[in-house]
Tab-separated table of C-alpha atoms in Angstrom:
chain	number	residue	atom	x	y	z
A	1	MET	CA	11.148	30.235	32.742
A	2	THR	CA	10.590	31.854	29.406
A	3	THR	CA	11.676	35.247	28.170
A	4	THR	CA	9.509	37.370	25.989
A	5	GLN	CA	10.978	38.092	22.590
A	6	PRO	CA	9.730	41.136	20.739
A	7	VAL	CA	7.929	40.032	17.618
A	8	THR	CA	8.818	42.067	14.577
A	9	ALA	CA	7.237	42.006	11.180
A	10	THR	CA	10.407	40.504	9.683
A	11	ALA	CA	10.707	37.685	12.260
A	12	LYS	CA	7.830	35.591	10.910
A	13	GLU	CA	8.033	31.825	11.309
A	14	PRO	CA	8.627	30.077	7.993
A	15	ARG	CA	5.400	28.678	6.565
A	16	ARG	CA	5.066	24.941	6.979
A	17	VAL	CA	2.486	22.218	6.600
A	18	PRO	CA	0.946	20.804	9.804
A	19	GLY	CA	2.755	17.724	11.150
A	20	GLN	CA	5.446	15.789	9.311
A	21	PRO	CA	5.651	16.856	5.649
A	22	ASP	CA	6.181	13.122	4.976
A	23	MET	CA	2.573	12.384	5.995
A	24	TRP	CA	1.434	14.658	3.188
A	25	VAL	CA	3.050	12.268	0.715
A	26	PHE	CA	0.651	9.640	2.056
A	27	VAL	CA	-2.279	12.082	1.810
A	28	LEU	CA	-1.495	12.977	-1.795
A	29	PHE	CA	-0.715	9.421	-2.892
A	30	GLU	CA	-3.828	7.947	-1.273
A	31	SER	CA	-5.892	10.789	-2.750
A	32	LEU	CA	-4.648	9.742	-6.190
A	33	VAL	CA	-5.447	6.089	-5.497
A	34	PHE	CA	-8.967	6.958	-4.278
A	35	THR	CA	-9.430	9.254	-7.279
A	36	SER	CA	-8.705	6.290	-9.526
A	37	TYR	CA	-11.269	4.158	-7.616
A	38	PHE	CA	-13.826	6.956	-7.991
A	39	GLY	CA	-12.971	7.258	-11.682
A	40	VAL	CA	-13.615	3.543	-12.194
A	41	TYR	CA	-16.931	3.802	-10.296
A	42	LEU	CA	-18.091	6.803	-12.327
A	43	TYR	CA	-17.082	5.130	-15.588
A	44	TYR	CA	-19.159	2.022	-14.851
A	45	ARG	CA	-21.995	4.166	-13.474
A	46	ALA	CA	-22.100	6.070	-16.760
A	47	GLN	CA	-22.186	2.761	-18.677
A	48	ARG	CA	-25.099	1.310	-16.678
A	49	GLU	CA	-26.806	4.343	-15.253
A	50	GLU	CA	-30.264	2.815	-14.891
A	51	ALA	CA	-29.028	-0.289	-13.065
A	52	PHE	CA	-26.829	1.801	-10.779
A	53	LEU	CA	-29.660	4.221	-9.958
A	54	GLN	CA	-32.005	1.350	-9.225
A	55	ALA	CA	-29.487	-0.324	-6.884
A	56	GLN	CA	-28.539	3.009	-5.329
A	57	SER	CA	-32.165	3.582	-4.279
A	58	HIS	CA	-31.700	0.817	-1.673
A	59	LEU	CA	-29.211	2.981	0.247
A	60	ASP	CA	-30.531	4.866	3.252
A	61	LEU	CA	-29.493	8.474	2.627
A	62	TRP	CA	-30.187	9.505	6.220
A	63	LEU	CA	-28.009	6.733	7.614
A	64	GLY	CA	-25.265	8.078	5.336
A	65	VAL	CA	-25.922	11.627	6.567
A	66	LEU	CA	-25.765	10.457	10.179
A	67	GLY	CA	-22.441	8.677	9.553
A	68	THR	CA	-21.070	11.794	7.876
A	69	ILE	CA	-22.086	13.990	10.816
A	70	VAL	CA	-20.487	11.552	13.261
A	71	LEU	CA	-17.238	11.457	11.276
A	72	LEU	CA	-17.119	15.225	10.772
A	73	THR	CA	-17.629	15.622	14.525
A	74	SER	CA	-14.617	13.348	15.024
A	75	SER	CA	-12.647	15.727	12.789
A	76	TRP	CA	-13.719	18.585	15.051
A	77	SER	CA	-12.587	16.690	18.179
A	78	VAL	CA	-9.198	15.781	16.692
A	79	ALA	CA	-8.725	19.444	15.680
A	80	ARG	CA	-9.496	20.365	19.300
A	81	CYS	CA	-6.896	17.805	20.360
A	82	VAL	CA	-4.269	19.619	18.261
A	83	GLN	CA	-5.293	22.988	19.733
A	84	THR	CA	-5.262	21.836	23.350
A	85	ALA	CA	-1.924	20.035	22.884
A	86	ARG	CA	-0.515	23.221	21.361
A	87	ALA	CA	-1.686	25.108	24.470
A	88	GLY	CA	0.066	22.549	26.677
A	89	GLN	CA	-3.222	21.150	28.049
A	90	TYR	CA	-2.269	17.518	27.584
A	91	ARG	CA	-4.980	16.026	29.774
A	92	ALA	CA	-7.637	17.781	27.677
A	93	ALA	CA	-5.821	16.742	24.489
A	94	THR	CA	-5.896	13.090	25.601
A	95	ARG	CA	-9.614	13.404	26.342
A	96	ASP	CA	-10.171	14.820	22.841
A	97	ALA	CA	-8.216	11.937	21.310
A	98	PHE	CA	-10.443	9.421	23.137
A	99	LEU	CA	-13.509	11.388	22.052
A	100	THR	CA	-12.295	11.142	18.445
A	101	ALA	CA	-11.852	7.387	18.805
A	102	GLY	CA	-15.366	7.189	20.280
A	103	PHE	CA	-16.846	8.927	17.228
A	104	GLY	CA	-14.819	6.591	15.029
A	105	VAL	CA	-16.292	3.564	16.827
A	106	ALA	CA	-19.793	5.033	16.446
A	107	PHE	CA	-19.217	5.446	12.698
A	108	LEU	CA	-17.952	1.877	12.432
A	109	ALA	CA	-21.023	0.615	14.316
A	110	LEU	CA	-23.293	2.526	11.913
A	111	LYS	CA	-21.492	0.959	8.965
A	112	ILE	CA	-21.863	-2.550	10.382
A	113	VAL	CA	-25.582	-1.951	10.945
A	114	GLU	CA	-25.900	-0.665	7.366
A	115	TRP	CA	-23.918	-3.565	5.849
A	116	THR	CA	-25.928	-6.113	7.838
A	117	GLY	CA	-29.187	-4.602	6.597
A	118	HIS	CA	-28.056	-4.752	2.969
A	119	VAL	CA	-26.805	-8.331	3.224
A	120	GLN	CA	-30.078	-9.426	4.862
A	121	ALA	CA	-31.958	-7.745	1.996
A	122	GLY	CA	-29.895	-9.748	-0.507
A	123	HIS	CA	-27.588	-6.919	-1.602
A	124	THR	CA	-24.120	-8.407	-1.207
A	125	PHE	CA	-20.631	-7.798	-2.574
A	126	THR	CA	-21.335	-10.168	-5.448
A	127	SER	CA	-25.001	-9.326	-6.132
A	128	ASP	CA	-24.567	-6.468	-8.640
A	129	ASP	CA	-22.113	-3.881	-9.966
A	130	PHE	CA	-23.288	-1.009	-7.773
A	131	PHE	CA	-23.056	-3.009	-4.545
A	132	GLN	CA	-19.611	-4.277	-5.567
A	133	HIS	CA	-18.429	-0.683	-5.602
A	134	TYR	CA	-20.479	0.219	-2.516
A	135	PHE	CA	-19.032	-2.575	-0.377
A	136	PHE	CA	-15.544	-2.059	-1.766
A	137	LEU	CA	-15.391	1.710	-1.204
A	138	THR	CA	-17.001	1.618	2.238
A	139	ALA	CA	-14.855	-1.351	3.305
A	140	ILE	CA	-11.533	0.096	2.101
A	141	HIS	CA	-12.511	3.312	3.883
A	142	CYS	CA	-13.160	1.323	7.061
A	143	VAL	CA	-9.711	-0.284	6.737
A	144	HIS	CA	-8.304	3.266	6.743
A	145	LEU	CA	-10.485	4.010	9.781
A	146	LEU	CA	-9.126	0.954	11.630
A	147	ILE	CA	-5.581	2.156	10.912
A	148	GLY	CA	-6.802	5.505	12.289
A	149	PHE	CA	-7.452	3.824	15.654
A	150	VAL	CA	-3.807	2.691	15.704
A	151	VAL	CA	-2.789	6.261	14.838
A	152	LEU	CA	-4.909	7.601	17.719
A	153	GLY	CA	-3.256	5.006	19.963
A	154	VAL	CA	0.144	6.432	18.983
A	155	LEU	CA	-1.225	9.917	19.720
A	156	VAL	CA	-2.446	8.963	23.218
A	157	HIS	CA	0.836	7.150	23.906
A	158	GLN	CA	2.769	10.291	22.917
A	159	LEU	CA	0.617	12.546	25.063
A	160	ALA	CA	0.893	10.288	28.108
A	161	SER	CA	4.529	11.083	28.884
A	162	PRO	CA	6.328	14.469	28.911
A	163	ASP	CA	9.391	12.711	27.448
A	164	ARG	CA	7.512	11.602	24.367
A	165	ARG	CA	5.289	14.594	23.658
A	166	SER	CA	5.743	16.097	20.239
A	167	GLN	CA	3.414	18.620	18.660
A	168	GLU	CA	4.567	17.463	15.243
A	169	THR	CA	3.405	13.913	15.987
A	170	VAL	CA	0.051	15.184	17.279
A	171	GLU	CA	-0.454	17.133	14.059
A	172	THR	CA	0.692	14.184	11.928
A	173	CYS	CA	-1.853	11.891	13.584
A	174	ALA	CA	-4.582	14.525	13.173
A	175	THR	CA	-3.677	14.911	9.498
A	176	TYR	CA	-4.192	11.183	9.001
A	177	TRP	CA	-7.579	11.294	10.740
A	178	HIS	CA	-8.735	14.292	8.680
A	179	THR	CA	-7.684	12.428	5.522
A	180	VAL	CA	-9.902	9.486	6.454
A	181	ASP	CA	-12.796	11.925	6.958
A	182	PHE	CA	-12.027	13.628	3.658
A	183	PHE	CA	-12.233	10.303	1.818
A	184	TRP	CA	-15.546	9.531	3.500
A	185	VAL	CA	-17.083	12.849	2.419
A	186	LEU	CA	-16.208	12.021	-1.201
A	187	ILE	CA	-17.502	8.447	-0.879
A	188	PHE	CA	-20.715	9.712	0.732
A	189	ALA	CA	-21.251	12.238	-2.058
A	190	LEU	CA	-20.629	9.693	-4.808
A	191	LEU	CA	-22.539	6.722	-3.399
A	192	TYR	CA	-25.410	8.325	-1.499
A	193	VAL	CA	-26.003	11.820	-2.855
A	194	VAL	CA	-25.282	11.797	-6.600
A	195	ARG	CA	-28.370	10.255	-8.142
F	1	MET	CA	34.862	6.145	5.566
F	2	LYS	CA	35.531	3.356	8.037
F	3	ARG	CA	36.868	0.275	6.291
F	4	PRO	CA	37.031	-3.104	7.979
F	5	ALA	CA	40.600	-4.424	8.036
F	6	GLY	CA	41.691	-6.426	5.016
F	7	ARG	CA	38.822	-5.314	2.799
F	8	ASP	CA	39.321	-3.375	-0.422
F	9	ASP	CA	35.806	-2.098	-0.839
F	10	PRO	CA	33.368	-2.934	1.943
F	11	LYS	CA	30.472	-1.838	-0.225
F	12	ARG	CA	31.265	-4.261	-3.033
F	13	GLU	CA	28.843	-6.951	-1.783
F	14	LEU	CA	26.127	-4.367	-1.270
F	15	TRP	CA	26.500	-3.054	-4.802
F	16	LEU	CA	26.523	-6.627	-6.101
F	17	ALA	CA	23.212	-7.237	-4.351
F	18	TRP	CA	21.765	-3.953	-5.653
F	19	TYR	CA	22.701	-4.683	-9.276
F	20	ALA	CA	21.266	-8.183	-8.833
F	21	ILE	CA	17.971	-6.496	-7.865
F	22	LEU	CA	18.103	-4.434	-11.055
F	23	VAL	CA	18.735	-7.569	-13.107
F	24	PHE	CA	15.934	-9.427	-11.331
F	25	TYR	CA	13.255	-6.774	-11.842
F	26	ASN	CA	14.220	-6.302	-15.491
F	27	LEU	CA	14.133	-10.068	-15.984
F	28	TYR	CA	10.780	-10.182	-14.174
F	29	THR	CA	9.330	-7.528	-16.500
F	30	VAL	CA	10.632	-9.197	-19.659
F	31	VAL	CA	9.484	-12.687	-18.607
F	32	PHE	CA	6.020	-11.815	-17.290
F	33	PHE	CA	5.065	-9.002	-19.670
F	34	ILE	CA	6.803	-9.993	-22.911
F	35	LEU	CA	7.829	-13.653	-23.055
F	36	THR	CA	5.078	-15.502	-21.192
F	37	ARG	CA	2.375	-12.793	-21.537
F	38	THR	CA	1.132	-13.718	-18.078
F	39	GLN	CA	0.948	-9.982	-17.267
F	40	PRO	CA	-1.487	-8.417	-17.869
F	41	PRO	CA	-3.156	-11.683	-16.828
F	42	GLY	CA	-5.224	-13.888	-19.141
F	43	LYS	CA	-9.030	-13.766	-19.175
F	44	PRO	CA	-10.438	-15.038	-15.857
F	45	TRP	CA	-13.654	-16.328	-17.450
F	46	TYR	CA	-11.921	-18.818	-19.774
F	47	GLY	CA	-13.442	-22.294	-19.820
F	48	ALA	CA	-11.544	-25.556	-20.336
F	49	GLY	CA	-11.225	-25.222	-24.118
F	50	ASP	CA	-10.104	-21.580	-23.938
F	51	ALA	CA	-7.516	-22.314	-21.252
F	52	SER	CA	-6.158	-25.227	-23.269
F	53	GLY	CA	-5.948	-22.945	-26.327
F	54	TRP	CA	-4.223	-20.272	-24.255
F	55	PHE	CA	-1.497	-22.749	-23.232
F	56	ALA	CA	-1.036	-23.805	-26.857
F	57	HIS	CA	-0.834	-20.195	-28.034
F	58	HIS	CA	1.702	-19.178	-25.367
F	59	HIS	CA	3.594	-22.490	-25.358
F	60	ASP	CA	7.068	-21.309	-26.444
F	61	GLY	CA	7.022	-18.077	-24.449
F	62	LEU	CA	5.929	-19.902	-21.288
F	63	LEU	CA	8.728	-22.463	-21.578
F	64	VAL	CA	11.506	-19.979	-22.384
F	65	GLY	CA	10.313	-17.353	-19.902
F	66	PHE	CA	9.776	-19.600	-16.926
F	67	ALA	CA	12.965	-21.538	-17.678
F	68	LEU	CA	14.754	-18.215	-17.179
F	69	ILE	CA	12.888	-17.708	-13.904
F	70	PHE	CA	13.769	-21.214	-12.674
F	71	VAL	CA	17.443	-20.491	-13.398
F	72	LEU	CA	17.650	-16.849	-12.323
F	73	GLY	CA	14.582	-16.278	-10.125
F	74	GLY	CA	16.737	-16.830	-7.051
F	75	LEU	CA	18.052	-13.321	-7.657
F	76	SER	CA	14.884	-12.136	-5.938
F	77	ALA	CA	16.568	-13.211	-2.698
F	78	THR	CA	19.028	-10.328	-3.101
F	79	SER	CA	16.171	-7.848	-2.902
F	80	ILE	CA	14.893	-9.372	0.335
F	81	ALA	CA	18.452	-9.608	1.663
F	82	LEU	CA	19.322	-5.981	0.940
F	83	ILE	CA	16.083	-4.728	2.485
F	84	THR	CA	16.754	-6.923	5.532
F	85	TYR	CA	20.268	-5.447	5.698
F	86	SER	CA	18.809	-1.934	5.567
F	87	ILE	CA	16.418	-2.734	8.445
F	88	ARG	CA	19.361	-4.149	10.436
F	89	ARG	CA	21.085	-0.794	9.921
F	90	MET	CA	18.167	0.975	11.628
F	91	SER	CA	17.955	1.769	15.324
F	92	VAL	CA	15.090	-0.713	15.775
F	93	SER	CA	14.979	-4.274	17.088
F	94	ARG	CA	16.428	-6.981	14.847
F	95	ALA	CA	13.061	-8.707	15.134
F	96	PHE	CA	11.813	-6.358	12.383
F	97	ALA	CA	14.535	-7.473	9.965
F	98	TYR	CA	14.106	-11.184	10.671
F	99	SER	CA	10.305	-10.955	10.467
F	100	TYR	CA	10.567	-9.199	7.106
F	101	LEU	CA	13.096	-11.747	5.836
F	102	ILE	CA	10.950	-14.750	6.782
F	103	LEU	CA	7.653	-13.221	5.622
F	104	TYR	CA	8.911	-12.250	2.187
F	105	SER	CA	10.769	-15.524	1.698
F	106	VAL	CA	7.585	-17.444	2.467
F	107	SER	CA	5.383	-15.076	0.439
F	108	ALA	CA	7.485	-15.601	-2.683
F	109	VAL	CA	6.267	-19.204	-2.948
F	110	PRO	CA	2.528	-18.505	-3.576
F	111	GLY	CA	3.027	-14.970	-4.889
F	112	PHE	CA	5.765	-15.661	-7.412
F	113	LEU	CA	6.767	-19.307	-7.886
F	114	PHE	CA	3.335	-21.016	-8.002
F	115	ILE	CA	2.406	-19.340	-11.276
F	116	CYS	CA	5.706	-20.398	-12.847
F	117	VAL	CA	5.207	-24.042	-11.844
F	118	ALA	CA	1.489	-24.172	-12.781
F	119	MET	CA	1.928	-22.495	-16.177
F	120	THR	CA	4.992	-24.536	-17.078
F	121	ALA	CA	3.124	-27.734	-16.214
F	122	GLY	CA	0.199	-26.612	-18.383
F	123	ALA	CA	2.461	-25.759	-21.319
F	124	MET	CA	4.466	-28.989	-21.073
F	125	ARG	CA	1.439	-31.300	-20.858
F	126	PRO	CA	-0.738	-30.262	-23.832
F	127	ASP	CA	-2.146	-33.813	-24.044
F	128	ARG	CA	-3.839	-33.605	-20.644
F	129	ASP	CA	-7.586	-33.203	-20.117
F	130	PRO	CA	-8.552	-29.545	-20.879
F	131	ALA	CA	-10.357	-29.431	-17.516
F	132	LEU	CA	-7.019	-30.092	-15.801
F	133	GLN	CA	-5.379	-27.413	-17.929
F	134	GLN	CA	-8.090	-24.962	-16.892
F	135	TRP	CA	-7.387	-25.877	-13.273
F	136	LEU	CA	-3.673	-25.098	-13.779
F	137	TYR	CA	-4.598	-21.828	-15.520
F	138	ASP	CA	-6.824	-20.762	-12.619
F	139	LEU	CA	-4.272	-21.911	-10.035
F	140	GLY	CA	-1.488	-19.955	-11.729
F	141	PHE	CA	-3.309	-16.639	-11.986
F	142	LEU	CA	-5.160	-16.907	-8.683
F	143	SER	CA	-2.025	-17.740	-6.732
F	144	PHE	CA	-0.156	-14.879	-8.399
F	145	SER	CA	-2.823	-12.185	-8.091
F	146	GLY	CA	-4.858	-13.439	-5.165
F	147	THR	CA	-2.088	-13.913	-2.647
F	148	MET	CA	-0.751	-10.352	-2.598
F	149	GLY	CA	-2.159	-10.102	0.907
F	150	VAL	CA	0.648	-12.300	2.207
F	151	PHE	CA	3.069	-9.499	1.313
F	152	LEU	CA	0.939	-7.034	3.277
F	153	VAL	CA	2.339	-7.769	6.733
F	154	GLY	CA	5.887	-7.563	5.355
F	155	SER	CA	5.174	-4.080	4.000
F	156	LEU	CA	3.692	-3.049	7.354
F	157	ILE	CA	6.761	-4.346	9.199
F	158	TRP	CA	9.044	-2.358	6.910
F	159	MET	CA	6.811	0.687	7.441
F	160	ALA	CA	6.881	0.360	11.242
F	161	ALA	CA	10.682	-0.049	11.217
F	162	ILE	CA	11.137	3.088	9.093
F	163	LEU	CA	8.793	5.182	11.239
F	164	LEU	CA	10.481	4.059	14.480
F	165	ASP	CA	14.048	4.314	13.147
F	166	LYS	CA	16.225	7.144	14.418
F	167	ASN	CA	19.137	6.419	12.068
F	168	ARG	CA	17.363	8.028	9.092
F	169	VAL	CA	18.055	4.994	6.904
F	170	PHE	CA	14.925	5.736	4.845
F	171	PRO	CA	12.897	8.953	4.703
F	172	LYS	CA	9.667	8.811	6.706
F	173	TRP	CA	7.575	9.455	3.611
F	174	PHE	CA	8.716	6.102	2.296
F	175	GLY	CA	7.352	4.521	5.481
F	176	TYR	CA	3.957	5.981	4.614
F	177	LEU	CA	4.343	4.851	1.003
F	178	ASN	CA	4.695	1.308	2.372
F	179	LEU	CA	1.259	1.754	3.905
F	180	CYS	CA	-0.141	2.875	0.535
F	181	ASN	CA	1.348	-0.232	-1.071
F	182	ALA	CA	-0.011	-2.499	1.664
F	183	LEU	CA	-3.498	-1.015	1.248
F	184	THR	CA	-3.558	-1.706	-2.493
F	185	GLU	CA	-2.520	-5.305	-1.792
F	186	VAL	CA	-5.718	-5.743	0.212
F	187	VAL	CA	-7.690	-4.732	-2.861
F	188	VAL	CA	-6.518	-7.754	-4.883
F	189	ALA	CA	-8.170	-10.229	-2.497
F	190	PRO	CA	-11.636	-10.094	-4.204
F	191	SER	CA	-10.111	-11.631	-7.350
F	192	TRP	CA	-10.886	-15.030	-5.770
F	193	MET	CA	-14.616	-14.214	-5.938
F	194	PHE	CA	-15.015	-12.788	-9.446
F	195	ASP	CA	-14.268	-14.064	-12.933
F	196	ARG	CA	-15.118	-10.749	-14.623
F	197	GLY	CA	-15.355	-7.078	-13.761
F	198	VAL	CA	-13.144	-4.615	-11.932
F	199	PHE	CA	-12.315	-7.016	-9.089
F	200	ALA	CA	-11.402	-10.026	-11.238
F	201	TRP	CA	-7.690	-10.900	-11.457
F	202	ASN	CA	-7.340	-8.745	-14.605
F	203	GLY	CA	-9.748	-6.034	-13.395
F	204	LEU	CA	-9.219	-2.289	-13.393
F	205	ILE	CA	-9.100	-2.081	-9.599
F	206	ALA	CA	-7.665	-5.483	-8.689
F	207	TRP	CA	-4.896	-5.461	-11.304
F	208	TRP	CA	-4.345	-2.213	-13.224
F	209	ILE	CA	-4.403	0.262	-10.339
F	210	ASN	CA	-2.565	-2.182	-8.140
F	211	VAL	CA	0.220	-2.771	-10.654
F	212	VAL	CA	0.737	0.982	-11.180
F	213	VAL	CA	1.108	1.502	-7.420
F	214	PHE	CA	3.408	-1.522	-7.112
F	215	GLY	CA	5.512	-0.346	-10.058
F	216	LEU	CA	5.982	3.120	-8.540
F	217	TYR	CA	6.696	1.633	-5.123
F	218	THR	CA	9.284	-0.772	-6.534
F	219	GLY	CA	11.044	1.976	-8.512
F	220	VAL	CA	11.162	4.160	-5.413
F	221	PHE	CA	12.539	1.500	-3.086
F	222	ILE	CA	15.219	0.395	-5.567
F	223	ASN	CA	16.396	3.995	-5.806
F	224	LEU	CA	16.282	4.467	-2.027
F	225	LEU	CA	18.277	1.256	-1.493
F	226	ARG	CA	20.909	2.697	-3.830
F	227	ASN	CA	21.019	5.837	-1.678
F	228	VAL	CA	21.361	3.729	1.486
F	229	ILE	CA	24.433	1.998	0.024
F	230	ILE	CA	25.963	5.337	-0.978
F	231	ARG	CA	25.338	6.731	2.507
F	232	GLU	CA	26.385	3.574	4.408
F	233	ASP	CA	29.279	4.291	6.802
F	234	PHE	CA	29.253	0.870	8.519
F	235	GLY	CA	28.662	2.581	11.850
F	236	THR	CA	25.705	2.191	14.187
F	237	GLY	CA	24.441	5.769	14.411
F	238	PRO	CA	22.458	7.915	11.985
F	239	LEU	CA	23.413	7.543	8.336
F	240	PRO	CA	25.060	10.601	6.821
F	241	GLY	CA	23.277	12.501	4.076
F	242	LEU	CA	23.899	11.947	0.390
F	243	PRO	CA	27.151	13.493	-0.798
F	244	LYS	CA	26.484	16.244	-3.324
F	245	ARG	CA	28.241	14.608	-6.250
F	246	ALA	CA	26.169	11.421	-5.828
F	247	ARG	CA	22.857	13.202	-6.350
F	248	GLY	CA	21.537	12.157	-9.721
F	249	HIS	CA	24.839	10.653	-10.802
F	250	ALA	CA	26.697	7.385	-10.570
F	251	PRO	CA	27.282	5.910	-7.099
F	252	ALA	CA	29.999	7.781	-5.218
F	253	GLU	CA	31.854	7.177	-1.987
F	254	VAL	CA	30.611	8.889	1.157
F	255	VAL	CA	33.244	10.889	2.940
F	256	SER	CA	32.811	10.768	6.682
């Protein structure tokens, strides 16, 4: 049974970041690492702009857009997972976590289709400078995505038992997933959109 | 502080190991960056004549530097040992500590010792066929830079132990930093495929970014190991916090 406490203007909860503050160290550090990868890409792109633009024209913008929509939808479902867990609706939260994983799998499938198409067309990791960066950035992002599946597994495991449930863990896992999406949006903009 | 019977300072061995780590990493920096000039690595596109010339040019530094490593390189074991000790102090299964110990001991052979052996052989046999010297040159740098992935699982094991630990031996953010380090170790793998560019063994992504991350990571874990020793109470429960007077100063005893 819970008792209702009067909420006064002075009894505000202290402001805090979602999830474990420690996860934000990962977010910031990985953001710096990705920034350095982007910096290297932009430097070489500026050096050989024509060659990069020519190679870039082989990318399917709409496949990139589709992947971005799928991944952003997964961000929406993991945000729903946090909300439903906060409301104590753990069954719905678990469903949202599985939905997020499903979108992640769909994104991965799209990437594999895209990679296969490029390799069959002769654009491989070693074929030219642009595709080196393309395969590297998309692959390192997919490694983060694969780790994201482990993170979602931890989330589902936590939600499965009342003894293990922790809103902080749910938010920490969601923070990781949003970070993976955030990196993709930057990669998409740099590789597919900026021409 | 609980002191085992008959012991003057139960932390003495731990401090000995920690200072040995300091000596090792300083020696490592001096040998690889200054004496042998094997870091930053040589040019990956060198042909037989260039590689032979590289050995001749670095002859004295290679011999002095790697002689020091052959005599003192064993100090690296103290780093692995102290980290293993810290994992044993956690509330997790001992399997984590033993896995880490074995993985890092094995990883040190291709990731650290191969380059010393290959480069010393190249420097000490200047009369050999330049093609063989080029082979030693490639072997040395590829084994050193290209086998970082074997350290990856060790980093992930340390990360998992920290995140599962309830004894607060290391802060959780350091667990996540282990993941960052592991992810940059993946990035070095393409150095096997390229002899120039950002993914070659001296490339911007494969070497420079990686070495900055590794340098930060190493500095952080050496400092955190120091804090673990200061906080160690030789119990089995959560480690106490840092005593106030130890923050930012010389190691101090923890009062429990």
